[in-house]
CSV table of C-alpha atoms in Angstrom, one decimal:
chain,number,residue,atom,x,y,z
N,1,MET,CA,100.6,134.1,133.5
N,2,LYS,CA,96.7,133.2,133.2
N,3,LEU,CA,95.9,131.1,130.0
N,4,ARG,CA,93.7,134.1,128.2
N,5,ASN,CA,96.4,136.3,128.2
N,6,ARG,CA,98.7,133.4,127.2
N,7,LEU,CA,96.2,132.8,124.2
N,8,VAL,CA,95.8,136.5,123.3
N,9,ALA,CA,99.9,137.3,123.4
N,10,VAL,CA,100.4,134.1,121.4
N,11,VAL,CA,98.0,134.8,118.8
N,12,THR,CA,98.3,138.4,118.8
N,13,SER,CA,102.0,137.8,118.1
N,14,VAL,CA,101.5,135.2,115.0
N,15,THR,CA,99.2,137.3,113.4
N,16,VAL,CA,101.9,140.3,113.9
N,17,VAL,CA,104.3,138.3,112.8
N,18,ALA,CA,102.5,137.3,109.5
N,19,LEU,CA,101.6,140.7,108.1
N,20,ALA,CA,104.6,141.8,108.8
N,21,LEU,CA,106.2,139.1,106.4
N,22,SER,CA,103.7,139.9,103.8
N,23,PHE,CA,103.5,143.8,104.0
N,24,VAL,CA,107.1,145.0,104.3
N,25,PRO,CA,107.8,142.7,101.2
N,26,LEU,CA,104.6,144.0,99.2
N,27,TYR,CA,105.9,147.9,100.2
N,28,ILE,CA,109.2,147.0,99.2
N,29,LEU,CA,107.4,145.5,95.7
N,30,VAL,CA,105.2,148.5,95.0
N,31,ARG,CA,108.0,150.5,95.6
N,32,ALA,CA,110.7,149.0,93.4
N,33,LEU,CA,108.2,148.7,90.8
N,34,GLU,CA,106.9,152.6,90.9
N,35,THR,CA,111.0,153.6,90.6
N,36,SER,CA,111.4,151.5,88.0
N,37,ASP,CA,108.3,152.3,85.9
N,38,LEU,CA,109.3,156.3,86.5
N,39,ASP,CA,113.1,155.6,85.8
N,40,ASN,CA,112.1,153.7,82.6
N,41,ALA,CA,110.6,156.9,81.5
N,42,LEU,CA,113.7,158.9,82.4
N,43,PHE,CA,115.7,157.1,80.2
N,44,ARG,CA,113.9,157.4,77.4
N,45,GLN,CA,113.0,161.2,77.3
N,46,ALA,CA,117.0,161.6,78.4
N,47,THR,CA,117.7,159.4,75.4
N,48,ALA,CA,115.4,161.8,73.1
N,49,LEU,CA,117.1,164.6,74.5
N,50,ALA,CA,120.8,163.6,74.4
N,51,GLN,CA,120.6,163.2,70.6
N,52,HIS,CA,119.4,166.9,69.5
N,53,LEU,CA,121.1,168.1,72.7
N,54,PRO,CA,125.1,169.0,71.4
N,55,GLY,CA,125.3,172.2,69.6
N,56,THR,CA,122.4,173.7,70.9
N,57,TYR,CA,123.5,174.7,74.5
N,58,ALA,CA,126.6,177.0,75.5
N,59,ALA,CA,128.2,176.9,78.6
N,60,GLY,CA,127.0,179.0,81.0
N,61,HIS,CA,123.7,179.7,79.7
N,62,PRO,CA,120.7,178.1,81.1
N,63,LEU,CA,119.5,175.0,79.3
N,64,ASP,CA,115.3,175.3,78.2
N,65,GLU,CA,113.1,174.5,81.1
N,66,GLY,CA,110.3,172.3,79.8
N,67,HIS,CA,108.5,169.3,81.4
N,68,ALA,CA,108.7,165.7,81.8
N,69,ASP,CA,106.1,162.9,80.9
N,70,VAL,CA,105.8,160.7,84.3
N,71,PRO,CA,103.7,158.1,84.9
N,72,GLU,CA,100.7,158.7,87.0
N,73,SER,CA,101.1,162.1,86.9
N,74,ILE,CA,98.4,164.2,85.4
N,75,ASP,CA,99.6,167.9,86.2
N,76,PRO,CA,102.8,168.9,83.7
N,77,THR,CA,106.2,168.2,86.0
N,78,PRO,CA,108.8,170.2,85.6
N,79,ARG,CA,112.3,168.6,84.3
N,80,TYR,CA,115.9,169.5,85.6
N,81,THR,CA,118.6,169.0,83.2
N,82,ALA,CA,122.3,170.0,83.3
N,83,VAL,CA,125.2,168.9,81.2
N,84,TYR,CA,128.0,168.3,82.4
N,85,GLY,CA,131.7,168.3,80.3
N,86,PRO,CA,134.2,165.8,79.4
N,87,ASP,CA,136.1,166.6,82.8
N,88,HIS,CA,133.4,166.2,84.7
N,89,GLU,CA,132.3,169.4,86.0
N,90,LEU,CA,129.2,171.3,85.5
N,91,GLU,CA,129.0,173.4,82.2
N,92,THR,CA,125.3,174.5,82.2
N,93,ALA,CA,122.1,174.0,83.8
N,94,SER,CA,118.1,174.6,83.5
N,95,GLU,CA,116.6,177.3,85.7
N,96,SER,CA,114.6,174.8,87.7
N,97,PHE,CA,118.0,174.1,89.5
N,98,ASP,CA,117.9,177.7,90.7
N,99,GLY,CA,121.6,177.5,90.6
N,100,ARG,CA,122.0,174.6,93.1
N,101,ALA,CA,122.9,171.7,90.7
N,102,PRO,CA,125.7,169.6,91.3
N,103,ARG,CA,129.1,170.7,90.7
N,104,SER,CA,130.0,167.7,89.1
N,105,LEU,CA,129.3,164.0,88.4
N,106,GLU,CA,131.4,163.2,91.5
N,107,ALA,CA,128.7,165.1,93.8
N,108,LEU,CA,126.3,162.0,92.1
N,109,GLY,CA,128.4,159.4,93.3
N,110,LEU,CA,129.6,158.6,89.9
N,111,ARG,CA,133.5,158.2,89.8
N,112,ARG,CA,133.7,156.2,86.2
N,113,PRO,CA,133.0,156.8,82.7
N,114,VAL,CA,129.3,157.2,82.4
N,115,PRO,CA,128.1,154.2,80.4
N,116,TRP,CA,126.5,154.8,77.0
N,117,ASP,CA,123.2,153.4,78.8
N,118,GLY,CA,123.2,155.8,81.3
N,119,VAL,CA,122.9,155.2,84.7
N,120,ALA,CA,120.1,156.4,87.3
N,121,VAL,CA,120.9,158.6,90.6
N,122,ASP,CA,119.3,159.9,93.3
N,123,LEU,CA,119.6,163.8,94.4
N,124,GLU,CA,118.1,166.5,96.4
N,125,VAL,CA,117.6,170.2,95.6
N,126,GLY,CA,116.9,172.0,98.7
N,127,ASP,CA,113.9,170.5,100.1
N,128,THR,CA,113.2,168.6,96.8
N,129,ARG,CA,113.7,165.2,96.2
N,130,LEU,CA,114.6,164.4,92.5
N,131,ARG,CA,115.1,160.9,90.6
N,132,GLY,CA,117.6,161.5,87.5
N,133,VAL,CA,119.4,159.5,84.9
N,134,VAL,CA,122.8,160.5,83.5
N,135,MET,CA,123.0,159.8,79.9
N,136,PRO,CA,126.4,160.3,77.8
N,137,THR,CA,125.8,163.3,75.1
N,138,GLY,CA,127.7,164.2,72.2
N,139,ASP,CA,131.2,163.2,70.9
N,140,GLN,CA,133.4,165.1,73.3
N,141,GLY,CA,132.8,163.1,76.6
N,142,GLU,CA,129.9,165.4,77.8
N,143,ALA,CA,127.0,164.1,80.1
N,144,LEU,CA,123.6,165.1,80.6
N,145,LEU,CA,121.7,164.9,83.3
N,146,TYR,CA,117.4,164.1,83.3
N,147,ALA,CA,116.0,164.4,86.4
N,148,VAL,CA,112.3,164.9,87.7
N,149,SER,CA,110.4,165.1,91.1
N,150,LYS,CA,110.2,161.8,92.8
N,151,SER,CA,107.1,163.1,94.3
N,152,THR,CA,104.5,160.4,92.4
N,153,VAL,CA,107.1,157.5,93.6
N,154,GLU,CA,106.9,158.9,97.1
N,155,ASP,CA,103.4,159.9,97.5
N,156,ASP,CA,101.6,157.0,96.1
N,157,THR,CA,104.4,154.5,98.6
N,158,ALA,CA,103.5,157.2,101.1
N,159,THR,CA,99.6,156.2,100.6
N,160,LEU,CA,100.3,152.6,100.4
N,161,PHE,CA,101.9,152.7,103.4
N,162,GLU,CA,99.5,154.2,105.4
N,163,LEU,CA,96.9,151.6,104.2
N,164,LEU,CA,98.9,148.9,105.3
N,165,LEU,CA,99.8,150.5,108.6
N,166,ALA,CA,96.0,151.1,109.3
N,167,ILE,CA,95.3,147.4,108.0
N,168,PHE,CA,98.1,146.0,110.3
N,169,VAL,CA,96.4,148.0,113.3
N,170,PHE,CA,92.6,147.0,112.4
N,171,ALA,CA,94.1,143.4,111.7
N,172,ALA,CA,96.6,143.3,115.0
N,173,GLY,CA,93.7,144.8,117.4
N,174,ALA,CA,90.7,142.6,115.9
N,175,THR,CA,93.1,139.4,116.5
N,176,ALA,CA,93.9,140.6,120.2
N,177,VAL,CA,89.8,141.2,120.8
N,178,ILE,CA,89.0,138.2,118.8
N,179,ALA,CA,91.8,135.7,120.7
N,180,ARG,CA,90.2,137.7,124.0
N,181,ILE,CA,87.0,136.5,124.0
N,182,LEU,CA,88.2,133.0,123.1
N,183,GLY,CA,90.1,133.2,125.7
N,184,GLU,CA,87.7,134.2,128.1
N,185,ARG,CA,85.2,131.7,127.1
N,186,LEU,CA,88.2,128.5,126.8
N,187,ALA,CA,89.5,129.8,130.6
N,188,ARG,CA,85.6,130.1,131.3
N,189,ASP,CA,85.3,126.0,130.4
N,190,VAL,CA,88.3,125.5,132.3
N,191,HIS,CA,87.2,126.9,135.4
N,192,SER,CA,84.2,125.2,135.4
N,193,VAL,CA,86.1,121.6,134.9
N,194,ALA,CA,88.2,122.6,137.6
N,195,ARG,CA,85.6,123.7,140.0
N,196,VAL,CA,83.7,120.6,139.4
N,197,ALA,CA,87.1,118.4,140.4
N,198,ARG,CA,87.4,120.8,143.4
N,199,LEU,CA,84.2,119.8,144.7
N,200,VAL,CA,84.4,116.1,143.8
N,201,ALA,CA,87.9,115.9,145.5
N,202,GLU,CA,85.8,117.6,148.9
N,203,GLY,CA,84.1,114.6,148.6
N,204,ASP,CA,80.2,115.8,146.5
N,205,LEU,CA,80.0,113.1,144.2
N,206,ALA,CA,76.8,114.6,142.7
N,207,ALA,CA,78.3,117.9,141.3
N,208,ARG,CA,78.7,117.2,137.6
N,209,LEU,CA,79.1,119.7,134.4
N,210,GLY,CA,75.6,119.2,133.1
N,211,ASP,CA,74.8,119.6,129.5
N,212,PRO,CA,78.3,119.9,127.0
N,213,ARG,CA,76.8,122.0,124.6
N,214,SER,CA,77.5,124.7,126.8
N,215,MET,CA,81.2,124.3,126.3
N,216,GLY,CA,82.7,126.0,123.9
N,217,ALA,CA,84.8,123.8,121.9
N,218,ASP,CA,84.5,120.0,120.7
N,219,GLU,CA,87.3,119.2,122.8
N,220,THR,CA,86.3,120.8,126.0
N,221,ARG,CA,82.5,119.2,125.3
N,222,ALA,CA,84.5,115.8,124.9
N,223,LEU,CA,86.0,116.5,128.3
N,224,ALA,CA,83.3,117.3,130.1
N,225,SER,CA,81.4,114.8,129.1
N,226,ASP,CA,84.1,112.3,130.2
N,227,LEU,CA,84.4,113.9,133.6
N,228,ASP,CA,80.7,113.4,134.3
N,229,HIS,CA,80.9,110.0,133.4
N,230,MET,CA,84.1,109.3,135.5
N,231,ILE,CA,82.3,111.0,138.5
N,232,SER,CA,79.7,108.8,137.7
N,233,ARG,CA,81.0,105.8,137.4
N,234,LEU,CA,83.1,106.7,140.9
N,235,ASP,CA,80.3,107.6,142.6
N,236,GLU,CA,78.8,103.8,141.7
N,237,VAL,CA,82.3,102.8,142.8
N,238,VAL,CA,82.1,105.0,146.3
N,239,SER,CA,78.6,103.7,146.7
N,240,SER,CA,79.0,100.4,145.9
N,241,GLN,CA,82.0,99.8,148.6
N,242,ARG,CA,79.8,101.8,151.1
N,243,ARG,CA,77.2,98.8,150.4
N,244,PHE,CA,79.9,96.3,150.4
N,245,ILE,CA,81.2,97.5,154.0
N,246,SER,CA,77.5,97.6,155.2
N,247,HIS,CA,76.6,94.4,154.1
N,248,ALA,CA,79.8,93.1,155.2
N,249,ALA,CA,79.4,94.4,158.7
N,250,HIS,CA,76.0,92.9,158.8
N,251,GLU,CA,77.5,89.3,157.6
N,252,LEU,CA,80.2,89.5,160.5
N,253,ARG,CA,78.0,90.9,163.3
N,254,SER,CA,75.1,88.1,162.9
N,255,PRO,CA,78.3,85.2,163.8
N,256,LEU,CA,80.2,87.5,166.1
N,257,ALA,CA,76.6,88.5,168.2
N,258,SER,CA,75.5,84.5,168.2
N,259,LEU,CA,79.0,83.7,169.2
N,260,ARG,CA,79.0,86.4,172.1
N,261,GLY,CA,75.8,85.5,173.2
N,262,GLU,CA,77.3,82.4,174.0
N,263,LEU,CA,80.3,83.0,175.5
N,264,GLN,CA,77.7,85.6,177.9
N,265,LEU,CA,75.5,82.3,178.4
N,266,ALA,CA,78.3,79.7,179.6
N,267,LEU,CA,79.6,82.1,181.9
N,268,ARG,CA,76.5,83.3,183.3
N,269,ARG,CA,76.4,80.0,185.8
N,270,ASP,CA,78.6,77.3,186.1
N,271,ARG,CA,77.5,73.9,184.0
N,272,ASP,CA,78.5,70.1,183.4
N,273,ALA,CA,80.5,69.4,180.8
N,274,GLU,CA,78.2,68.4,178.5
N,275,GLU,CA,76.2,71.9,178.8
N,276,TYR,CA,79.8,73.0,178.0
N,277,ARG,CA,80.9,71.0,175.0
N,278,ALA,CA,77.6,72.3,173.5
N,279,ALA,CA,78.3,75.7,174.0
N,280,LEU,CA,81.6,75.5,172.4
N,281,THR,CA,80.6,73.7,170.0
N,282,GLU,CA,78.0,76.7,168.8
N,283,MET,CA,80.9,78.8,169.3
N,284,LEU,CA,82.7,76.9,166.7
N,285,SER,CA,79.7,77.1,164.6
N,286,SER,CA,80.0,80.4,164.6
N,287,VAL,CA,83.4,80.9,164.4
N,288,ASP,CA,83.5,78.4,161.0
N,289,ALA,CA,81.2,80.8,159.5
N,290,LEU,CA,83.5,83.6,160.5
N,291,ILE,CA,86.3,82.1,158.8
N,292,ALA,CA,84.4,81.4,155.8
N,293,LEU,CA,82.9,84.6,155.3
N,294,ALA,CA,86.3,86.5,155.7
N,295,GLU,CA,87.8,84.0,153.3
N,296,ASP,CA,85.3,84.8,150.8
N,297,LEU,CA,85.8,88.2,151.2
N,298,LEU,CA,89.6,87.9,150.8
N,299,ARG,CA,88.6,85.5,147.4
N,300,LEU,CA,86.3,88.6,146.2
N,301,ALA,CA,89.1,91.1,147.1
N,302,ARG,CA,91.4,89.3,144.6
N,303,ALA,CA,89.1,88.2,141.9
N,304,GLN,CA,88.1,92.1,141.5
N,305,GLY,CA,91.6,93.3,142.3
N,306,GLY,CA,92.2,94.0,138.8
N,307,ALA,CA,94.7,91.6,138.0
N,308,PRO,CA,95.5,90.9,134.7
N,309,ALA,CA,94.1,88.1,132.9
N,310,THR,CA,96.6,84.7,133.5
N,311,ARG,CA,98.7,83.0,131.0
N,312,ALA,CA,98.5,79.4,133.0
N,313,ARG,CA,96.7,76.5,131.5
N,314,ALA,CA,94.2,74.3,131.9
N,315,ARG,CA,92.1,70.7,130.6
N,316,VAL,CA,88.5,71.3,130.9
N,317,ALA,CA,88.3,68.0,132.6
N,318,ASP,CA,90.1,68.7,135.2
N,319,VAL,CA,88.5,71.7,135.8
N,320,VAL,CA,85.3,69.8,135.8
N,321,ARG,CA,86.1,67.3,138.1
N,322,GLU,CA,87.8,69.0,140.6
N,323,ALA,CA,84.5,71.4,140.5
N,324,VAL,CA,82.2,68.7,141.3
N,325,ARG,CA,84.0,66.7,143.7
N,326,MET,CA,84.3,70.0,145.9
N,327,ALA,CA,80.8,70.7,145.7
N,328,ARG,CA,79.6,66.7,146.5
N,329,GLY,CA,78.9,67.8,150.3
N,330,HIS,CA,76.1,70.0,149.5
N,331,ASP,CA,74.0,67.5,147.1
N,332,ASP,CA,74.5,64.6,149.4
N,333,ASP,CA,72.8,66.8,152.7
N,334,ARG,CA,69.9,67.4,149.9
N,335,GLY,CA,69.7,64.5,147.8
N,336,VAL,CA,70.3,66.3,144.8
N,337,THR,CA,72.0,64.5,141.6
N,338,ILE,CA,75.2,66.1,140.0
N,339,THR,CA,75.9,64.8,136.4
N,340,ALA,CA,78.4,65.6,134.1
N,341,PRO,CA,79.0,64.4,130.5
N,342,PRO,CA,80.1,61.0,130.3
N,343,ALA,CA,82.5,61.5,127.5
N,344,LEU,CA,84.6,64.5,129.5
N,345,ALA,CA,87.7,62.1,131.0
N,346,GLU,CA,88.4,61.7,126.8
N,347,PHE,CA,88.1,65.7,126.6
N,348,PRO,CA,91.2,67.0,125.3
N,349,VAL,CA,90.8,70.8,125.3
N,350,GLU,CA,92.6,73.5,127.1
N,351,VAL,CA,91.7,76.6,128.1
N,352,ARG,CA,93.2,80.1,129.2
N,353,GLY,CA,93.3,80.2,133.2
N,354,ALA,CA,94.4,78.8,136.3
N,355,ALA,CA,93.0,75.1,136.8
N,356,ALA,CA,92.7,76.0,140.9
N,357,ASP,CA,90.7,79.4,140.0
N,358,LEU,CA,88.4,78.2,137.3
N,359,ALA,CA,87.4,75.2,139.6
N,360,ARG,CA,86.6,77.6,142.2
N,361,ALA,CA,84.1,79.5,140.1
N,362,LEU,CA,82.4,76.3,138.6
N,363,ARG,CA,82.1,74.9,142.2
N,364,ASN,CA,80.5,78.1,143.3
N,365,LEU,CA,77.8,77.6,140.5
N,366,ILE,CA,77.2,73.9,141.0
N,367,ASP,CA,76.9,74.7,145.2
N,368,ASN,CA,74.7,77.8,143.3
N,369,ALA,CA,72.3,75.9,141.8
N,370,VAL,CA,72.1,72.7,144.5
N,371,VAL,CA,70.6,75.2,146.4
N,372,HIS,CA,67.8,76.3,144.7
N,373,SER,CA,67.1,73.0,143.6
N,374,PRO,CA,64.4,71.0,145.1
N,375,PRO,CA,65.3,68.0,146.9
N,376,GLY,CA,66.2,65.0,145.2
N,377,GLY,CA,66.8,67.0,141.8
N,378,GLU,CA,69.2,67.0,139.2
N,379,VAL,CA,72.2,70.0,138.7
N,380,ARG,CA,73.3,69.0,134.7
N,381,ILE,CA,76.9,70.2,133.6
N,382,GLU,CA,77.1,71.1,130.0
N,383,VAL,CA,80.4,71.3,128.0
N,384,VAL,CA,80.2,72.7,124.3
N,385,ILE,CA,82.7,73.6,122.1
N,386,VAL,CA,82.1,77.0,120.5
N,387,GLU,CA,84.0,80.2,118.8
N,388,GLY,CA,87.1,81.0,120.0
N,389,GLY,CA,86.2,78.8,123.3
N,390,VAL,CA,84.4,76.6,125.3
N,391,GLU,CA,81.3,77.2,127.4
N,392,LEU,CA,80.3,75.5,131.0
N,393,ALA,CA,76.8,75.6,131.6
N,394,VAL,CA,75.5,74.6,135.3
N,395,VAL,CA,71.6,74.1,134.8
N,396,ASP,CA,69.2,73.6,137.8
N,397,GLN,CA,65.4,72.2,138.1
N,398,GLY,CA,65.0,75.7,140.4
N,399,PRO,CA,62.3,78.2,140.4
N,400,GLY,CA,64.7,80.2,138.5
N,401,ILE,CA,65.9,83.9,138.8
N,402,PRO,CA,63.0,86.3,139.1
N,403,VAL,CA,63.2,88.7,135.9
N,404,GLN,CA,63.6,91.7,138.5
N,405,ASP,CA,66.3,90.0,140.0
N,406,GLN,CA,68.5,89.1,137.3
N,407,PRO,CA,70.5,92.1,136.6
N,408,HIS,CA,72.0,92.0,140.8
N,409,ILE,CA,73.0,88.5,141.0
N,410,PHE,CA,76.6,89.0,140.7
N,411,THR,CA,76.3,92.1,143.1
N,412,PRO,CA,78.6,91.4,146.6
N,413,PHE,CA,75.5,90.2,148.9
N,414,PHE,CA,72.8,90.1,147.2
N,415,ARG,CA,70.7,87.1,147.6
N,416,GLY,CA,66.8,88.1,146.0
N,417,ALA,CA,63.8,86.9,146.7
N,418,GLY,CA,63.1,84.5,149.4
N,419,GLY,CA,67.3,84.7,149.2
N,420,GLU,CA,67.3,84.7,153.8
N,421,ASN,CA,66.3,81.2,153.9
N,422,HIS,CA,69.3,80.1,152.3
N,423,GLU,CA,72.8,79.8,154.2
N,424,GLY,CA,75.7,81.9,153.0
N,425,ALA,CA,76.7,85.7,152.4
N,426,GLY,CA,75.9,86.1,148.5
N,427,LEU,CA,79.1,86.4,147.5
N,428,GLY,CA,79.0,82.7,145.5
N,429,LEU,CA,78.5,84.6,141.6
N,430,ALA,CA,80.4,87.6,142.2
N,431,ILE,CA,83.2,85.6,143.5
N,432,ALA,CA,82.9,83.4,140.4
N,433,ARG,CA,82.6,85.9,138.4
N,434,GLY,CA,85.9,87.7,139.5
N,435,LEU,CA,88.2,84.1,139.3
N,436,THR,CA,86.4,83.9,135.3
N,437,GLU,CA,86.9,87.4,134.4
N,438,GLY,CA,90.4,87.2,136.0
N,439,SER,CA,91.0,84.8,133.5
N,440,GLY,CA,90.2,85.8,130.4
N,441,GLY,CA,86.5,84.5,130.4
N,442,ARG,CA,83.1,85.5,130.8
N,443,LEU,CA,79.8,84.2,133.1
N,444,ALA,CA,76.5,85.1,132.6
N,445,LEU,CA,72.7,84.2,132.8
N,446,ASP,CA,71.1,82.7,129.8
N,447,THR,CA,68.0,84.7,130.4
N,448,ARG,CA,66.6,82.1,126.9
N,449,HIS,CA,66.3,79.2,129.1
N,450,THR,CA,63.4,78.3,131.3
N,451,GLY,CA,62.4,75.5,134.1
N,452,GLY,CA,65.1,76.6,136.3
N,453,ALA,CA,68.5,78.8,136.1
N,454,ARG,CA,71.1,78.2,133.4
N,455,MET,CA,75.1,80.1,134.3
N,456,VAL,CA,77.2,80.2,131.1
N,457,LEU,CA,80.8,80.1,132.0
N,458,HIS,CA,82.5,81.3,128.9
N,459,LEU,CA,86.5,80.7,129.1
N,460,ALA,CA,88.8,81.0,125.6
N,461,PHE,CA,90.8,78.4,124.3
N,462,ALA,CA,94.5,78.6,125.8
N,463,GLU,CA,97.8,79.6,123.2
N,464,PRO,CA,99.5,77.0,121.7
N,465,SER,CA,102.3,76.2,123.5
N,466,SER,CA,105.6,77.2,122.1
N,467,ALA,CA,106.8,73.6,121.4
N,468,ALA,CA,103.3,73.2,118.9
N,469,ARG,CA,104.1,76.6,117.4
N,470,SER,CA,107.8,75.5,116.2
N,471,ALA,CA,106.6,72.1,115.5
N,472,PRO,CA,106.6,71.4,111.6
């Protein structure tokens, strides 16, 4: 069943049940009140008639006609009276019965002596439905039947029934129409979402729902907004992957082309041992570049794999010492000095993360700083205690990072202005950020720093060990 039809059926059914549960008791209550008012009037008038009736009638002679005072009736209402003897058989009746008065009290459903305060009964005379009361009269065990037409009660309740039925039909119909309109609007919103989802599944990442205010309900507006945001993020991820693959293919092609050229050149003619050695040395250099690029790609994939933050712990002094040791090759080539705080060995603080990952991230920052530092310059490592953790900052004396390049420096393969003059594939900062975030930390550029670049690696304090927590 379609959503629209299901909504119409459910809402209409609930409305019908609610109206029925409200109207049926109301109808029964009003009918009972009308009947009770009529009974009270009949009891009063029958009591008054029963008091002076004995001795004023003769068996077989009709009783006086007269009229009854019926509530909510303007016109005079004929009354129906009959007297029954001690044997409960009919003795006389008014002419209004037209000879069709019940022949005994048993015919009225009364099999016991009539109570002193009377009893209400229903009866029919031809096509006329009557409501009456039976009262004891005299001292010989006689009983008086005093009845009037029930037309006032039936007319009032019939009018009420017609009114309630009209309201019921109108309310049910209006509910069905409104539910159908709402269902169509909701279904239209759902169809719009489904259409965009199908387009995205088919590869159209430009599909959007557009302005969420065109949706009918707050929930579908929120759904439309979230879906458009998800598609935008998916488009960014896919575009990033495409750029990544393109850049990776480009970076792989250069050493592969160099390796292929060396092989072709070596096979073109016979050479002596020294020439072959030189060619093999060039090939080995290309192979080393390929291996280094493959390792960087693997590290980047692992760093960006979304693994939860590790629970390992590392000493800050060990992380800095290992990073400086691994980075020594670059500073020796360029004459750049790497300096760390002199009292670092006595720094007892532990941070969250694996020591090898954090050292690799810091090493990439140091290598990047050395590459962009002038020959004979200095790369300074700063260690600062901040709220909640430790900041490791790497500061160089290079030209700094241009403002237009700052939003992209952590993008894989991005080298920025003049980056083609430096070695590397542009993966160092991306790997450093991935390793840092995988350890629950943050890596960012200090944009307020001048006179070079300052990269800040924020690491959270390690959680206390179970032994430390249990110590008194």
